[in-house]
XYZ file of C-alpha atoms in Angstrom:
584
model
C 213.770 144.960 296.819
C 214.252 143.982 293.252
C 213.932 145.807 290.035
C 211.417 143.927 287.896
C 212.727 145.473 284.728
C 216.385 144.584 285.249
C 216.246 141.240 283.469
C 214.500 142.527 280.358
C 215.849 146.089 280.162
C 216.840 147.035 276.583
C 220.256 148.372 275.716
C 218.766 151.791 274.831
C 215.298 152.649 276.118
C 213.770 154.916 273.489
C 211.069 156.147 275.855
C 213.647 157.125 278.438
C 215.822 158.711 275.747
C 212.937 160.831 274.442
C 212.010 161.918 277.969
C 215.631 162.821 278.760
C 215.922 164.879 275.556
C 212.609 166.599 276.254
C 213.760 167.460 279.780
C 216.840 169.150 278.336
C 214.853 171.226 275.895
C 216.311 174.409 277.350
C 219.751 173.245 276.301
C 218.982 172.352 272.696
C 216.673 175.337 272.262
C 219.533 177.501 273.510
C 221.920 175.948 270.984
C 219.386 176.543 268.209
C 219.039 180.169 269.288
C 222.815 180.529 269.343
C 222.897 179.184 265.778
C 220.388 181.803 264.648
C 222.304 184.593 266.371
C 225.584 183.319 264.939
C 224.195 183.335 261.402
C 222.919 186.874 261.829
C 226.265 188.036 263.229
C 228.130 186.461 260.333
C 225.927 188.360 257.903
C 226.476 191.594 259.814
C 230.238 191.431 260.317
C 231.125 189.335 257.257
C 228.802 190.628 254.540
C 228.784 188.850 251.188
C 231.222 190.359 248.657
C 229.931 192.395 245.683
C 228.732 190.097 242.916
C 228.371 190.773 239.191
C 226.848 188.540 236.511
C 227.001 188.419 232.718
C 224.925 186.210 230.399
C 226.446 184.785 227.204
C 224.738 182.971 224.328
C 226.991 180.206 223.015
C 226.363 178.765 219.527
C 227.863 175.408 218.622
C 228.450 173.974 215.194
C 227.163 170.623 216.474
C 223.967 172.002 218.017
C 221.134 169.476 217.971
C 217.636 169.418 219.478
C 218.476 166.117 221.147
C 221.480 167.525 222.991
C 221.186 166.901 226.754
C 223.368 169.841 227.771
C 226.750 168.218 227.322
C 228.001 171.045 225.039
C 227.161 173.826 227.514
C 228.698 171.814 230.362
C 231.862 171.614 228.294
C 231.803 175.397 227.887
C 231.432 175.835 231.679
C 234.454 173.609 232.217
C 236.473 175.566 229.650
C 235.473 178.785 231.424
C 237.034 177.549 234.692
C 240.464 177.013 233.100
C 243.432 179.175 234.015
C 243.882 180.095 230.351
C 240.558 181.941 230.243
C 241.222 183.443 233.681
C 244.656 184.634 232.628
C 243.404 186.256 229.400
C 240.631 188.029 231.320
C 243.096 189.359 233.891
C 245.367 190.606 231.095
C 242.414 192.402 229.516
C 241.770 194.439 232.676
C 245.447 194.795 233.588
C 245.231 192.918 236.881
C 248.230 191.273 238.520
C 246.145 188.660 240.304
C 247.123 185.038 239.873
C 244.841 183.065 237.521
C 244.703 180.176 240.016
C 243.239 182.476 242.668
C 240.922 184.175 240.222
C 239.277 180.895 239.184
C 237.975 180.567 242.772
C 236.169 183.905 242.532
C 233.898 183.157 239.586
C 231.736 180.321 238.337
C 229.660 179.437 235.294
C 226.157 178.001 235.136
C 224.428 176.563 232.096
C 220.899 177.944 232.071
C 220.025 176.105 228.843
C 221.738 174.340 225.943
C 223.031 177.678 224.593
C 222.817 180.147 227.523
C 225.560 180.419 230.145
C 225.609 182.762 233.162
C 228.944 183.884 234.596
C 229.021 185.041 238.248
C 232.023 186.959 239.570
C 232.800 188.030 243.168
C 235.299 190.762 243.978
C 236.297 193.133 246.745
C 234.628 196.126 245.103
C 231.618 196.520 242.883
C 233.610 198.118 240.044
C 236.143 195.328 240.102
C 233.387 192.694 239.997
C 231.702 194.301 236.952
C 235.001 194.723 235.106
C 236.022 191.131 235.705
C 232.608 189.830 234.622
C 232.787 191.822 231.342
C 236.354 190.661 230.682
C 235.394 187.026 231.324
C 232.449 187.267 228.899
C 234.527 188.821 226.116
C 237.438 186.456 226.678
C 235.232 183.393 226.546
C 233.531 184.564 223.319
C 236.887 185.253 221.658
C 238.220 181.880 222.776
C 235.082 180.084 221.586
C 235.272 181.726 218.120
C 238.986 181.094 217.947
C 238.533 177.443 218.714
C 235.816 177.171 216.058
C 238.098 178.943 213.529
C 240.959 176.599 214.414
C 238.730 173.612 213.747
C 237.708 175.070 210.372
C 241.312 175.778 209.384
C 242.383 172.294 210.314
C 239.552 170.843 208.255
C 240.480 173.047 205.238
C 244.113 172.021 205.509
C 243.122 168.358 205.542
C 241.027 168.860 202.421
C 243.838 170.679 200.666
C 246.199 167.842 201.483
C 243.765 165.354 199.979
C 243.382 167.569 196.863
C 247.164 167.654 196.467
C 247.333 163.861 196.623
C 244.569 163.600 194.027
C 246.323 166.172 191.810
C 249.624 164.257 192.004
C 247.855 161.076 190.981
C 246.125 162.970 188.134
C 249.472 164.176 186.837
C 250.737 160.611 186.848
C 247.722 159.402 184.865
C 248.204 162.233 182.312
C 251.818 161.173 181.817
C 250.760 157.567 181.263
C 248.192 158.650 178.690
C 250.854 160.718 176.875
C 253.297 157.806 176.823
C 250.689 155.407 175.516
C 249.572 157.828 172.796
C 253.133 158.180 171.456
C 253.170 154.515 170.460
C 250.869 155.272 167.527
C 249.273 152.153 166.065
C 250.913 149.975 168.661
C 248.948 151.652 171.494
C 246.551 149.439 173.404
C 243.007 150.834 173.086
C 241.753 149.175 176.334
C 244.617 150.649 178.348
C 243.933 154.111 176.995
C 240.257 153.773 177.785
C 241.036 152.866 181.455
C 243.474 155.732 181.784
C 240.938 158.194 180.417
C 238.305 156.987 182.913
C 240.766 157.268 185.829
C 241.721 160.789 184.752
C 238.097 161.919 184.681
C 237.533 160.591 188.251
C 240.633 162.293 189.580
C 239.688 165.566 187.975
C 236.303 165.358 189.694
C 237.947 164.688 193.100
C 240.353 167.589 192.707
C 237.472 169.901 191.925
C 235.451 168.625 194.934
C 238.355 168.956 197.381
C 238.982 172.464 196.136
C 235.391 173.528 196.761
C 235.264 171.895 200.209
C 238.544 173.426 201.251
C 237.290 176.830 200.297
C 234.083 176.322 202.350
C 236.024 175.031 205.364
C 238.417 177.925 205.216
C 235.544 180.337 205.535
C 234.472 178.650 208.831
C 230.972 178.580 210.392
C 229.536 182.110 210.258
C 226.610 181.249 212.545
C 229.030 180.304 215.329
C 230.839 183.601 215.021
C 227.707 185.653 214.767
C 225.641 183.641 217.300
C 228.105 183.619 220.185
C 227.654 186.935 221.923
C 226.789 188.641 225.218
C 223.017 188.811 225.570
C 222.987 190.440 229.031
C 225.796 192.864 229.826
C 227.722 192.636 233.058
C 225.748 194.120 235.946
C 226.022 194.248 239.720
C 223.610 192.130 241.726
C 221.740 193.700 244.660
C 223.504 193.219 247.992
C 220.638 191.150 249.483
C 221.743 191.390 253.121
C 218.286 190.466 254.324
C 218.198 187.362 252.162
C 221.749 186.416 253.117
C 220.982 186.992 256.780
C 217.875 184.824 256.611
C 219.809 182.089 254.827
C 222.683 182.175 257.313
C 220.280 182.259 260.261
C 218.392 179.259 258.898
C 221.608 177.324 258.447
C 222.687 178.271 261.968
C 219.309 177.204 263.343
C 219.569 173.788 261.758
C 223.163 173.220 262.845
C 222.550 174.457 266.396
C 219.429 172.335 266.814
C 221.144 169.228 265.457
C 224.173 169.701 267.713
C 221.988 170.375 270.756
C 219.874 167.269 270.200
C 222.977 165.169 269.588
C 224.671 166.354 272.789
C 221.454 165.855 274.782
C 221.039 162.296 273.463
C 224.673 161.371 274.121
C 224.497 162.867 277.607
C 221.285 160.985 278.408
C 222.865 157.669 277.388
C 226.288 158.183 278.961
C 225.248 159.756 282.292
C 222.546 157.128 283.037
C 220.344 159.397 285.158
C 216.848 157.929 285.674
C 214.007 160.317 284.901
C 210.964 158.030 284.920
C 208.919 157.327 288.049
C 209.211 153.585 287.621
C 213.005 153.706 287.312
C 213.544 155.965 290.331
C 211.140 153.910 292.433
C 212.846 150.665 291.503
C 216.372 152.006 292.114
C 215.538 153.495 295.537
C 213.335 150.597 296.618
C 210.447 152.878 297.616
C 207.224 153.994 296.009
C 206.631 157.467 294.610
C 203.886 158.891 296.830
C 203.751 162.413 295.393
C 205.303 164.672 292.805
C 205.984 168.393 292.840
C 207.434 171.092 290.654
C 210.300 173.218 291.801
C 208.896 176.090 289.771
C 206.231 176.546 287.145
C 207.071 177.413 283.524
C 207.313 181.112 282.762
C 203.879 181.483 281.044
C 202.125 179.613 283.861
C 204.131 181.505 286.485
C 202.541 184.773 285.369
C 198.927 183.615 285.776
C 199.128 180.702 288.276
C 201.558 181.852 290.933
C 199.903 179.897 293.763
C 199.543 176.594 291.913
C 202.931 175.235 293.027
C 202.215 176.301 296.611
C 198.841 174.566 296.578
C 200.355 171.352 295.262
C 203.067 171.442 297.926
C 200.528 171.995 300.707
C 198.433 169.112 299.419
C 201.464 166.820 299.567
C 202.258 168.125 303.061
C 198.723 167.260 304.184
C 199.136 163.722 302.843
C 202.379 163.244 304.743
C 200.918 164.744 307.926
C 198.117 162.178 307.940
C 200.738 159.433 307.836
C 203.104 160.706 310.529
C 201.010 162.641 313.051
C 199.773 159.458 314.822
C 203.349 158.568 315.719
C 205.473 160.897 317.819
C 208.725 159.448 316.460
C 210.749 162.005 314.482
C 210.501 161.849 310.693
C 213.097 163.282 308.316
C 212.964 164.751 304.828
C 216.131 163.922 302.898
C 216.657 165.813 299.665
C 218.579 164.846 296.554
C 218.819 167.743 294.128
C 215.870 169.741 295.541
C 216.849 171.512 298.807
C 214.402 174.372 298.266
C 211.426 172.053 297.785
C 212.431 169.971 300.817
C 212.723 173.098 302.992
C 209.335 174.458 301.883
C 207.692 171.048 302.345
C 209.148 170.696 305.858
C 207.793 174.110 306.881
C 204.341 173.207 305.519
C 204.342 169.890 307.417
C 205.499 171.507 310.641
C 202.890 174.251 310.258
C 200.059 171.699 310.034
C 201.444 169.600 312.900
C 201.688 172.724 315.069
C 197.891 172.936 315.043
C 197.704 169.754 317.191
C 200.733 170.469 319.375
C 204.248 171.719 319.342
C 206.265 171.132 316.176
C 209.723 172.138 315.031
C 212.083 171.650 312.124
C 215.731 170.632 312.333
C 217.713 172.284 309.538
C 220.695 170.121 308.599
C 220.982 171.304 304.997
C 224.418 172.590 303.928
C 223.001 175.931 302.812
C 220.543 176.315 305.728
C 217.693 176.586 303.234
C 215.042 176.074 305.927
C 216.258 179.020 308.017
C 216.501 181.277 304.986
C 213.036 180.292 303.746
C 211.479 180.711 307.204
C 213.026 184.172 307.504
C 211.928 185.151 303.989
C 208.309 183.981 304.498
C 208.117 185.129 308.174
C 207.055 181.637 309.214
C 206.140 180.917 312.871
C 207.666 177.435 312.738
C 210.610 176.932 315.087
C 213.757 176.094 313.138
C 216.535 174.358 315.075
C 220.054 173.284 314.261
C 221.452 169.774 314.160
C 223.214 170.249 317.534
C 220.210 171.620 319.489
C 218.587 169.616 322.336
C 216.198 166.790 321.529
C 212.425 167.076 321.277
C 210.249 167.631 324.299
C 207.521 165.136 325.251
C 204.662 165.365 322.797
C 206.640 167.470 320.312
C 206.661 166.679 316.614
C 210.070 167.156 315.041
C 210.826 167.129 311.320
C 214.457 166.744 310.340
C 215.620 168.083 306.983
C 218.894 166.787 305.565
C 220.549 165.742 302.350
C 221.754 162.508 300.791
C 223.935 164.221 298.208
C 227.560 163.117 297.754
C 229.544 163.882 300.906
C 226.703 163.091 303.297
C 227.584 161.868 306.805
C 225.386 158.765 306.730
C 225.640 158.025 310.455
C 224.140 161.434 311.304
C 220.917 160.714 309.422
C 219.628 158.580 312.286
C 219.452 161.675 314.511
C 217.174 163.435 312.006
C 214.429 160.828 312.118
C 213.627 157.155 312.581
C 211.857 157.156 309.219
C 212.415 159.299 306.165
C 210.741 160.698 303.090
C 213.092 161.180 300.128
C 212.650 164.372 298.092
C 214.377 163.505 294.803
C 214.667 165.609 291.673
C 214.145 163.583 288.504
C 217.261 163.245 286.377
C 219.578 164.688 289.056
C 221.462 161.590 290.256
C 222.651 158.568 288.314
C 221.699 154.965 288.970
C 224.831 154.225 290.981
C 224.182 157.012 293.466
C 220.522 156.044 293.875
C 221.716 152.531 294.751
C 224.173 154.045 297.225
C 221.425 156.060 298.941
C 219.136 153.025 299.239
C 221.952 150.843 300.577
C 223.159 153.406 303.127
C 219.645 154.002 304.449
C 219.184 150.254 304.766
C 222.457 149.962 306.675
C 221.336 152.726 309.056
C 217.961 150.934 309.480
C 216.008 153.996 308.328
C 212.819 152.893 306.530
C 211.831 154.960 303.501
C 208.152 155.882 303.751
C 208.066 157.066 300.159
C 209.596 159.300 297.506
C 208.413 162.795 296.603
C 209.501 163.274 292.994
C 210.411 166.829 291.972
C 210.075 168.079 288.395
C 208.839 164.828 286.830
C 208.143 164.557 283.146
C 204.485 165.543 282.576
C 204.103 162.818 279.941
C 205.583 160.047 282.074
C 203.181 157.088 282.103
C 205.359 154.703 284.127
C 204.172 153.333 287.471
C 206.174 154.400 290.517
C 204.531 152.012 292.998
C 206.261 148.944 294.425
C 204.194 145.994 295.604
C 206.675 144.850 298.208
C 207.775 146.747 301.337
C 204.249 146.918 302.787
C 205.487 147.770 306.297
C 207.110 151.009 305.054
C 204.515 152.053 302.477
C 201.660 154.383 303.372
C 199.080 151.642 302.857
C 200.918 149.485 305.407
C 201.228 152.324 307.930
C 197.475 152.902 307.825
C 196.822 149.316 308.937
C 199.788 149.080 311.276
C 198.927 151.817 313.790
C 195.601 150.407 315.109
C 197.069 146.935 315.399
C 199.727 148.146 317.860
C 197.060 148.903 320.471
C 194.943 145.762 319.983
C 197.506 142.977 320.101
C 199.160 142.225 323.478
C 202.895 141.798 323.423
C 202.880 138.620 325.467
C 200.966 136.718 322.745
C 203.539 137.402 320.037
C 204.606 133.763 319.882
C 200.975 132.670 319.438
C 200.580 135.210 316.629
C 203.671 133.833 314.902
C 202.341 130.312 315.157
C 198.888 131.323 313.931
C 200.356 133.264 310.967
C 202.515 130.313 309.972
C 199.633 127.845 310.130
C 197.308 130.118 308.145
C 199.959 130.666 305.491
C 200.613 126.922 305.228
C 196.942 125.987 304.918
C 196.077 128.737 302.454
C 199.058 127.752 300.331
C 197.825 124.175 300.194
C 194.150 125.049 299.631
C 194.286 127.598 296.793
C 196.626 128.779 294.047
C 198.157 132.201 294.647
C 200.270 134.336 292.406
C 202.280 136.086 295.108
C 202.289 135.636 298.892
C 203.137 138.379 301.338
C 203.848 137.947 305.018
C 201.049 139.687 306.967
C 202.137 142.829 308.749
C 202.803 142.293 312.481
C 202.991 145.099 315.033
C 206.350 146.725 315.664
C 207.405 145.613 319.160
C 209.879 147.853 320.985
C 213.136 146.060 321.794
C 212.642 146.710 325.511
C 209.271 144.869 325.641
C 210.049 142.045 323.286
C 210.648 138.704 325.014
C 212.070 136.251 322.545
C 211.137 132.706 323.394
C 212.589 129.569 321.927
C 210.107 127.776 319.688
C 208.428 124.797 321.275
C 208.786 121.402 319.661
C 206.302 120.950 316.867
C 205.595 124.675 316.415
C 206.623 127.151 313.659
C 208.035 130.570 314.509
C 208.947 133.508 312.231
C 211.867 135.684 313.489
C 211.039 139.349 314.128
C 212.367 141.547 311.341
C 209.717 144.208 310.960
C 212.129 146.962 311.969
C 214.190 146.297 308.854
C 214.085 148.988 306.108
C 212.875 146.503 303.517
C 210.464 143.595 303.697
C 211.583 140.002 303.985
C 209.295 137.262 302.750
C 208.599 134.078 304.644
C 209.589 130.976 302.673
C 206.726 129.771 300.533
C 206.190 126.044 300.545
C 205.695 124.481 297.113
C 202.110 123.816 296.223
C 201.063 120.243 296.671
C 199.798 118.284 293.719
C 195.980 117.767 293.894
C 194.965 114.373 295.250
C 191.548 112.685 295.228
C 192.224 111.654 298.864
C 192.469 115.230 300.125
C 189.609 114.823 302.631
C 191.170 111.610 304.018
C 194.348 113.561 304.822
C 192.448 115.941 307.112
C 192.885 119.053 304.918
C 190.099 121.655 304.952
C 187.917 121.364 301.862
C 186.361 124.811 301.960
C 186.535 128.118 303.729
C 184.009 127.143 306.419
C 186.123 124.266 307.669
C 189.257 126.479 307.719
C 187.515 129.107 309.852
C 186.124 126.393 312.116
C 189.639 125.069 312.763
C 190.947 128.542 313.608
C 188.038 129.520 315.852
C 189.474 127.858 319.063
C 192.777 129.629 318.493
C 191.074 133.018 318.084
C 189.032 132.394 321.251
C 192.178 131.555 323.214
C 193.836 134.717 321.930
C 190.915 136.947 323.016
C 190.797 135.361 326.456
């Protein structure tokens, strides 16, 4: 049997990935809960340190309405320097290193002229003292820096005044020398010297005034820079801190849980969809069950899972009670469901005759369940004697890793696989299908346990008609109607019908009609006669083999001249003598 999706399967199936993550919701919900608990524990055992704040108004000489906050950001950067930290520590007499202290406080510019200083310490008193010292130290440093700028500007002005005064003295000397010449003095030269002296005198006077103003400094900077909100201790806020830490833990735990679930779904390659499991095992999904209901539904609908299991058991009983051959239930990841289903099947079969269950599970789940529920079904071991005439026997085994494959034949000639979705990977599902095929054990169908409730994939295969339930329903009556000695005539008739139908009409897919299963002791193989077509018997194989399909002939206007049937009436007329010979 082939997997129709194998040729066009994407590298990562998003639908399968979402289903796999949703199936592992307990895992990622648990990680999210652990994150919440971890955040709360951190708040409880590692409470936030005492925090104090102080608000300072900072006035700048270059303040402007168009300032975008660059001046206050500069002040915040200056606050974080080791110089400010060291001066603050000296003010409170602390021996702490300035480099370590800078990590305990921070500054935030609330506006162009308002800065908030936040300090964390081991004790509340220490936090308040450090916050007050930082505020005072920053104000003193800010005023000092403004004073230093003013002094530098005054010194520059005084230097310029000195240069102008020296040049004025030179001009005065030139005027004196020119005046001593008496009548020989040049009037134009004296006039230029007088003009230059007047300009220099004006510059000296201006520099003097400006130097005096600069020396005074900017009083508004000194008066405007001050503490507007004294250092105070912030409330502890354990509830707020706990909620914040729990929220962070929730987000981290949920993200990690989803990531691990997604990576596990991709790397482990465990099919969870009905269509995937059906294609990998080569058998259709005929029913689906839950191992247990969710907790809310378990409180109000305790019998729902039992009713669903009994309904599936009734479906399987209808398929197997007409045949006395033993049937097995082989579990893969669901031993409890397989044991309960076997007891339900045996209980319904016991109404029409004797029925028993062979428990070959490693944990003897059937015996334990029968003892716990006080069931009247006879439970046998794998080494007990075979069934009595007319007795229905249900074998329960496992196809988990470590299974003795050759012992599965003794549990039943046919089997129903009870597979839990997402339990086994693709490789092991292939191994199960291949081993059952090697042991010539047909798979009637798959009972899927704990499927995804939102799975919309189709778990039905259109090949393997002789093992599917729809094929079994048509196969049982045919065993009693068709004589064994006419098997060669049936083969010939089937081949001729298939050849003529293939030439008369276009078909999309051709299946070999189901022939009765002939016991090996009664089958009499005969060599095909010359000029006849025979199909070898292979209906006891676990999978269906298709008869070769002849290519469709190209339409010809001379179809009637070639003796081909032109319509359905002529085809039935040609087959009527053969049917009459078969009945006789």
